[in-house]
Amino acid sequence: MAARVLLRAAAGLLGQRRRLLVLPLGAPGPGVRRGLAGAAWAGVQQLPAPARRRRPPWVRGYSDAPTLTLKSIHDQVLYVLKLYDKIDPEKLTVEAHFMKDLGLDSLDQVEIIMAMEDEFGFEIPDAAAEKLMSPQDIMDYIADVQDVYE
């Protein structure tokens, strides 16, 4: 991998356009090197780059997650909490306090916050996580951080 990066950087500095053709290991072909780094170079062959379509440098590929709404946040938070094995789904309500109503301890609350971080894809700071004691608190925090208002 490092050899390819160096080769591309050197070719770019020299103004030469080259393309790497990667063959299966052990395949015969010109440019096969043996020695200390033989495994890294085995099957790598340099050929002139054919005329190919390249994206202009200002064109980038973007992807985006579906737009969050208050309803989708509500559904996702309750879904994650219902899947948590220490929470009885019948006792779970939006206003239920994790420790008083659901009987969870502080370690369970940390695990819930970590599950929410995984579900929504961002980190919740410890100072904010300590204040999230009910599903409604989590929903309000996520809506505030993600700028979701309806």
PDB file of C-alpha atoms in Angstrom:
ATOM      1  CA  MET A   1       0.000   0.000   0.000  1.00  0.00           C
ATOM      2  CA  ALA A   2       2.761   2.423   0.924  1.00  0.00           C
ATOM      3  CA  ALA A   3       4.610   1.499  -2.266  1.00  0.00           C
ATOM      4  CA  ARG A   4       1.593   2.477  -4.357  1.00  0.00           C
ATOM      5  CA  VAL A   5       1.273   5.805  -2.580  1.00  0.00           C
ATOM      6  CA  LEU A   6       4.964   6.585  -3.121  1.00  0.00           C
ATOM      7  CA  LEU A   7       4.756   5.519  -6.754  1.00  0.00           C
ATOM      8  CA  ARG A   8       1.743   7.736  -7.397  1.00  0.00           C
ATOM      9  CA  ALA A   9       3.348  10.681  -5.620  1.00  0.00           C
ATOM     10  CA  ALA A  10       6.559  10.301  -7.633  1.00  0.00           C
ATOM     11  CA  ALA A  11       4.631   9.983 -10.888  1.00  0.00           C
ATOM     12  CA  GLY A  12       2.630  13.094 -10.001  1.00  0.00           C
ATOM     13  CA  LEU A  13       5.784  15.098  -9.286  1.00  0.00           C
ATOM     14  CA  LEU A  14       7.361  14.023 -12.553  1.00  0.00           C
ATOM     15  CA  GLY A  15       4.227  14.889 -14.483  1.00  0.00           C
ATOM     16  CA  GLN A  16       3.916  11.362 -15.809  1.00  0.00           C
ATOM     17  CA  ARG A  17       0.571   9.702 -15.965  1.00  0.00           C
ATOM     18  CA  ARG A  18       0.842   6.078 -14.996  1.00  0.00           C
ATOM     19  CA  ARG A  19      -1.678   3.528 -13.926  1.00  0.00           C
ATOM     20  CA  LEU A  20      -1.193   0.588 -11.618  1.00  0.00           C
ATOM     21  CA  LEU A  21      -2.586  -2.703 -12.796  1.00  0.00           C
ATOM     22  CA  VAL A  22      -2.873  -5.102  -9.900  1.00  0.00           C
ATOM     23  CA  LEU A  23      -2.709  -8.759 -10.858  1.00  0.00           C
ATOM     24  CA  PRO A  24      -3.209 -11.755  -8.599  1.00  0.00           C
ATOM     25  CA  LEU A  25      -0.155 -12.648  -6.541  1.00  0.00           C
ATOM     26  CA  GLY A  26       2.271 -14.820  -8.447  1.00  0.00           C
ATOM     27  CA  ALA A  27       0.899 -13.858 -11.864  1.00  0.00           C
ATOM     28  CA  PRO A  28       3.693 -13.456 -14.433  1.00  0.00           C
ATOM     29  CA  GLY A  29       4.180 -10.106 -16.031  1.00  0.00           C
ATOM     30  CA  PRO A  30       6.686  -7.338 -16.597  1.00  0.00           C
ATOM     31  CA  GLY A  31       7.562  -5.232 -13.614  1.00  0.00           C
ATOM     32  CA  VAL A  32       7.317  -8.028 -11.072  1.00  0.00           C
ATOM     33  CA  ARG A  33       9.956  -7.379  -8.422  1.00  0.00           C
ATOM     34  CA  ARG A  34      11.474  -9.886  -6.076  1.00  0.00           C
ATOM     35  CA  GLY A  35      13.487  -9.342  -2.934  1.00  0.00           C
ATOM     36  CA  LEU A  36      12.785  -8.072   0.554  1.00  0.00           C
ATOM     37  CA  ALA A  37       9.524  -6.425  -0.436  1.00  0.00           C
ATOM     38  CA  GLY A  38       8.607  -9.066  -2.985  1.00  0.00           C
ATOM     39  CA  ALA A  39       5.177  -9.666  -1.496  1.00  0.00           C
ATOM     40  CA  ALA A  40       4.389  -5.965  -1.741  1.00  0.00           C
ATOM     41  CA  TRP A  41       5.488  -5.745  -5.377  1.00  0.00           C
ATOM     42  CA  ALA A  42       4.343  -9.149  -6.617  1.00  0.00           C
ATOM     43  CA  GLY A  43       1.777  -8.738  -9.318  1.00  0.00           C
ATOM     44  CA  VAL A  44       2.109  -4.951  -9.665  1.00  0.00           C
ATOM     45  CA  GLN A  45       2.572  -3.838 -13.219  1.00  0.00           C
ATOM     46  CA  GLN A  46       2.967  -0.306 -14.570  1.00  0.00           C
ATOM     47  CA  LEU A  47       1.263   0.533 -17.810  1.00  0.00           C
ATOM     48  CA  PRO A  48       0.620   3.896 -19.436  1.00  0.00           C
ATOM     49  CA  ALA A  49      -2.744   5.276 -18.428  1.00  0.00           C
ATOM     50  CA  PRO A  50      -5.349   4.853 -21.144  1.00  0.00           C
ATOM     51  CA  ALA A  51      -7.652   7.690 -22.046  1.00  0.00           C
ATOM     52  CA  ARG A  52     -10.239   7.533 -19.316  1.00  0.00           C
ATOM     53  CA  ARG A  53     -12.901   9.760 -17.919  1.00  0.00           C
ATOM     54  CA  ARG A  54     -11.950  11.465 -14.715  1.00  0.00           C
ATOM     55  CA  ARG A  55     -14.115  13.593 -12.531  1.00  0.00           C
ATOM     56  CA  PRO A  56     -13.066  17.192 -12.287  1.00  0.00           C
ATOM     57  CA  PRO A  57     -11.500  17.900  -8.887  1.00  0.00           C
ATOM     58  CA  TRP A  58     -14.398  20.134  -7.847  1.00  0.00           C
ATOM     59  CA  VAL A  59     -16.969  17.341  -8.263  1.00  0.00           C
ATOM     60  CA  ARG A  60     -17.342  15.289  -5.109  1.00  0.00           C
ATOM     61  CA  GLY A  61     -19.597  12.469  -4.150  1.00  0.00           C
ATOM     62  CA  TYR A  62     -21.748  13.120  -1.117  1.00  0.00           C
ATOM     63  CA  SER A  63     -24.152  10.948   0.772  1.00  0.00           C
ATOM     64  CA  ASP A  64     -26.576  12.033   3.395  1.00  0.00           C
ATOM     65  CA  ALA A  65     -28.620  10.298   6.036  1.00  0.00           C
ATOM     66  CA  PRO A  66     -32.392  10.571   5.849  1.00  0.00           C
ATOM     67  CA  THR A  67     -33.762  13.803   7.240  1.00  0.00           C
ATOM     68  CA  LEU A  68     -34.546  13.561  10.930  1.00  0.00           C
ATOM     69  CA  THR A  69     -37.941  14.607  12.190  1.00  0.00           C
ATOM     70  CA  LEU A  70     -39.266  14.701  15.736  1.00  0.00           C
ATOM     71  CA  LYS A  71     -41.357  11.624  14.917  1.00  0.00           C
ATOM     72  CA  SER A  72     -38.355   9.682  13.571  1.00  0.00           C
ATOM     73  CA  ILE A  73     -36.253  10.645  16.623  1.00  0.00           C
ATOM     74  CA  HIS A  74     -39.105   9.525  18.903  1.00  0.00           C
ATOM     75  CA  ASP A  75     -39.427   6.194  17.087  1.00  0.00           C
ATOM     76  CA  GLN A  76     -35.673   5.514  17.016  1.00  0.00           C
ATOM     77  CA  VAL A  77     -35.132   6.340  20.694  1.00  0.00           C
ATOM     78  CA  LEU A  78     -38.005   4.121  21.816  1.00  0.00           C
ATOM     79  CA  TYR A  79     -36.880   1.339  19.469  1.00  0.00           C
ATOM     80  CA  VAL A  80     -33.347   1.345  20.924  1.00  0.00           C
ATOM     81  CA  LEU A  81     -34.693   1.426  24.475  1.00  0.00           C
ATOM     82  CA  LYS A  82     -37.109  -1.454  23.819  1.00  0.00           C
ATOM     83  CA  LEU A  83     -34.208  -3.547  22.538  1.00  0.00           C
ATOM     84  CA  TYR A  84     -32.228  -2.942  25.734  1.00  0.00           C
ATOM     85  CA  ASP A  85     -32.516  -6.151  27.746  1.00  0.00           C
ATOM     86  CA  LYS A  86     -32.850  -4.536  31.194  1.00  0.00           C
ATOM     87  CA  ILE A  87     -35.862  -2.405  30.243  1.00  0.00           C
ATOM     88  CA  ASP A  88     -39.342  -3.887  30.368  1.00  0.00           C
ATOM     89  CA  PRO A  89     -41.061  -2.619  27.179  1.00  0.00           C
ATOM     90  CA  GLU A  90     -44.422  -2.517  28.986  1.00  0.00           C
ATOM     91  CA  LYS A  91     -43.101  -0.053  31.589  1.00  0.00           C
ATOM     92  CA  LEU A  92     -41.364   2.140  29.023  1.00  0.00           C
ATOM     93  CA  THR A  93     -42.986   5.520  28.458  1.00  0.00           C
ATOM     94  CA  VAL A  94     -41.588   8.773  27.159  1.00  0.00           C
ATOM     95  CA  GLU A  95     -41.590  10.320  30.636  1.00  0.00           C
ATOM     96  CA  ALA A  96     -40.230   7.247  32.488  1.00  0.00           C
ATOM     97  CA  HIS A  97     -37.169   8.028  34.620  1.00  0.00           C
ATOM     98  CA  PHE A  98     -34.401   5.503  33.994  1.00  0.00           C
ATOM     99  CA  MET A  99     -33.494   5.000  37.657  1.00  0.00           C
ATOM    100  CA  LYS A 100     -36.738   5.709  39.528  1.00  0.00           C
ATOM    101  CA  ASP A 101     -39.305   4.159  37.182  1.00  0.00           C
ATOM    102  CA  LEU A 102     -37.320   1.571  35.229  1.00  0.00           C
ATOM    103  CA  GLY A 103     -34.918   0.476  37.988  1.00  0.00           C
ATOM    104  CA  LEU A 104     -31.707   1.044  36.040  1.00  0.00           C
ATOM    105  CA  ASP A 105     -28.374   2.041  37.553  1.00  0.00           C
ATOM    106  CA  SER A 106     -25.758   4.531  36.347  1.00  0.00           C
ATOM    107  CA  LEU A 107     -23.895   1.912  34.305  1.00  0.00           C
ATOM    108  CA  ASP A 108     -27.112   1.069  32.465  1.00  0.00           C
ATOM    109  CA  GLN A 109     -27.607   4.754  31.737  1.00  0.00           C
ATOM    110  CA  VAL A 110     -24.085   4.952  30.261  1.00  0.00           C
ATOM    111  CA  GLU A 111     -24.837   1.939  28.052  1.00  0.00           C
ATOM    112  CA  ILE A 112     -28.074   3.568  26.878  1.00  0.00           C
ATOM    113  CA  ILE A 113     -26.233   6.782  25.984  1.00  0.00           C
ATOM    114  CA  MET A 114     -23.612   4.764  24.072  1.00  0.00           C
ATOM    115  CA  ALA A 115     -26.396   2.995  22.159  1.00  0.00           C
ATOM    116  CA  MET A 116     -27.911   6.383  21.279  1.00  0.00           C
ATOM    117  CA  GLU A 117     -24.514   7.617  20.077  1.00  0.00           C
ATOM    118  CA  ASP A 118     -24.253   4.580  17.803  1.00  0.00           C
ATOM    119  CA  GLU A 119     -27.813   4.985  16.548  1.00  0.00           C
ATOM    120  CA  PHE A 120     -27.580   8.681  15.713  1.00  0.00           C
ATOM    121  CA  GLY A 121     -23.902   8.840  14.754  1.00  0.00           C
ATOM    122  CA  PHE A 122     -22.527  11.540  17.038  1.00  0.00           C
ATOM    123  CA  GLU A 123     -20.898  11.700  20.449  1.00  0.00           C
ATOM    124  CA  ILE A 124     -22.797  12.926  23.474  1.00  0.00           C
ATOM    125  CA  PRO A 125     -20.461  14.704  25.928  1.00  0.00           C
ATOM    126  CA  ASP A 126     -20.320  13.341  29.478  1.00  0.00           C
ATOM    127  CA  ALA A 127     -21.676  16.560  30.983  1.00  0.00           C
ATOM    128  CA  ALA A 128     -24.781  16.352  28.800  1.00  0.00           C
ATOM    129  CA  ALA A 129     -25.116  12.578  29.221  1.00  0.00           C
ATOM    130  CA  GLU A 130     -25.429  12.929  32.997  1.00  0.00           C
ATOM    131  CA  LYS A 131     -28.566  15.043  32.530  1.00  0.00           C
ATOM    132  CA  LEU A 132     -30.332  12.606  30.175  1.00  0.00           C
ATOM    133  CA  MET A 133     -32.502  10.665  32.615  1.00  0.00           C
ATOM    134  CA  SER A 134     -35.576   9.866  30.512  1.00  0.00           C
ATOM    135  CA  PRO A 135     -36.416   9.073  26.890  1.00  0.00           C
ATOM    136  CA  GLN A 136     -37.926  12.564  26.532  1.00  0.00           C
ATOM    137  CA  ASP A 137     -34.637  14.134  27.695  1.00  0.00           C
ATOM    138  CA  ILE A 138     -32.766  12.117  25.055  1.00  0.00           C
ATOM    139  CA  MET A 139     -35.248  13.087  22.326  1.00  0.00           C
ATOM    140  CA  ASP A 140     -35.028  16.778  23.229  1.00  0.00           C
ATOM    141  CA  TYR A 141     -31.218  16.675  23.310  1.00  0.00           C
ATOM    142  CA  ILE A 142     -30.933  14.932  19.925  1.00  0.00           C
ATOM    143  CA  ALA A 143     -33.447  17.315  18.345  1.00  0.00           C
ATOM    144  CA  ASP A 144     -31.510  20.284  19.729  1.00  0.00           C
ATOM    145  CA  VAL A 145     -28.092  19.019  18.583  1.00  0.00           C
ATOM    146  CA  GLN A 146     -29.328  17.980  15.129  1.00  0.00           C
ATOM    147  CA  ASP A 147     -31.391  21.185  14.697  1.00  0.00           C
ATOM    148  CA  VAL A 148     -34.686  19.357  14.270  1.00  0.00           C
ATOM    149  CA  TYR A 149     -37.690  21.592  14.873  1.00  0.00           C
ATOM    150  CA  GLU A 150     -41.255  21.138  13.675  1.00  0.00           C
TER     151      GLU A 150
END
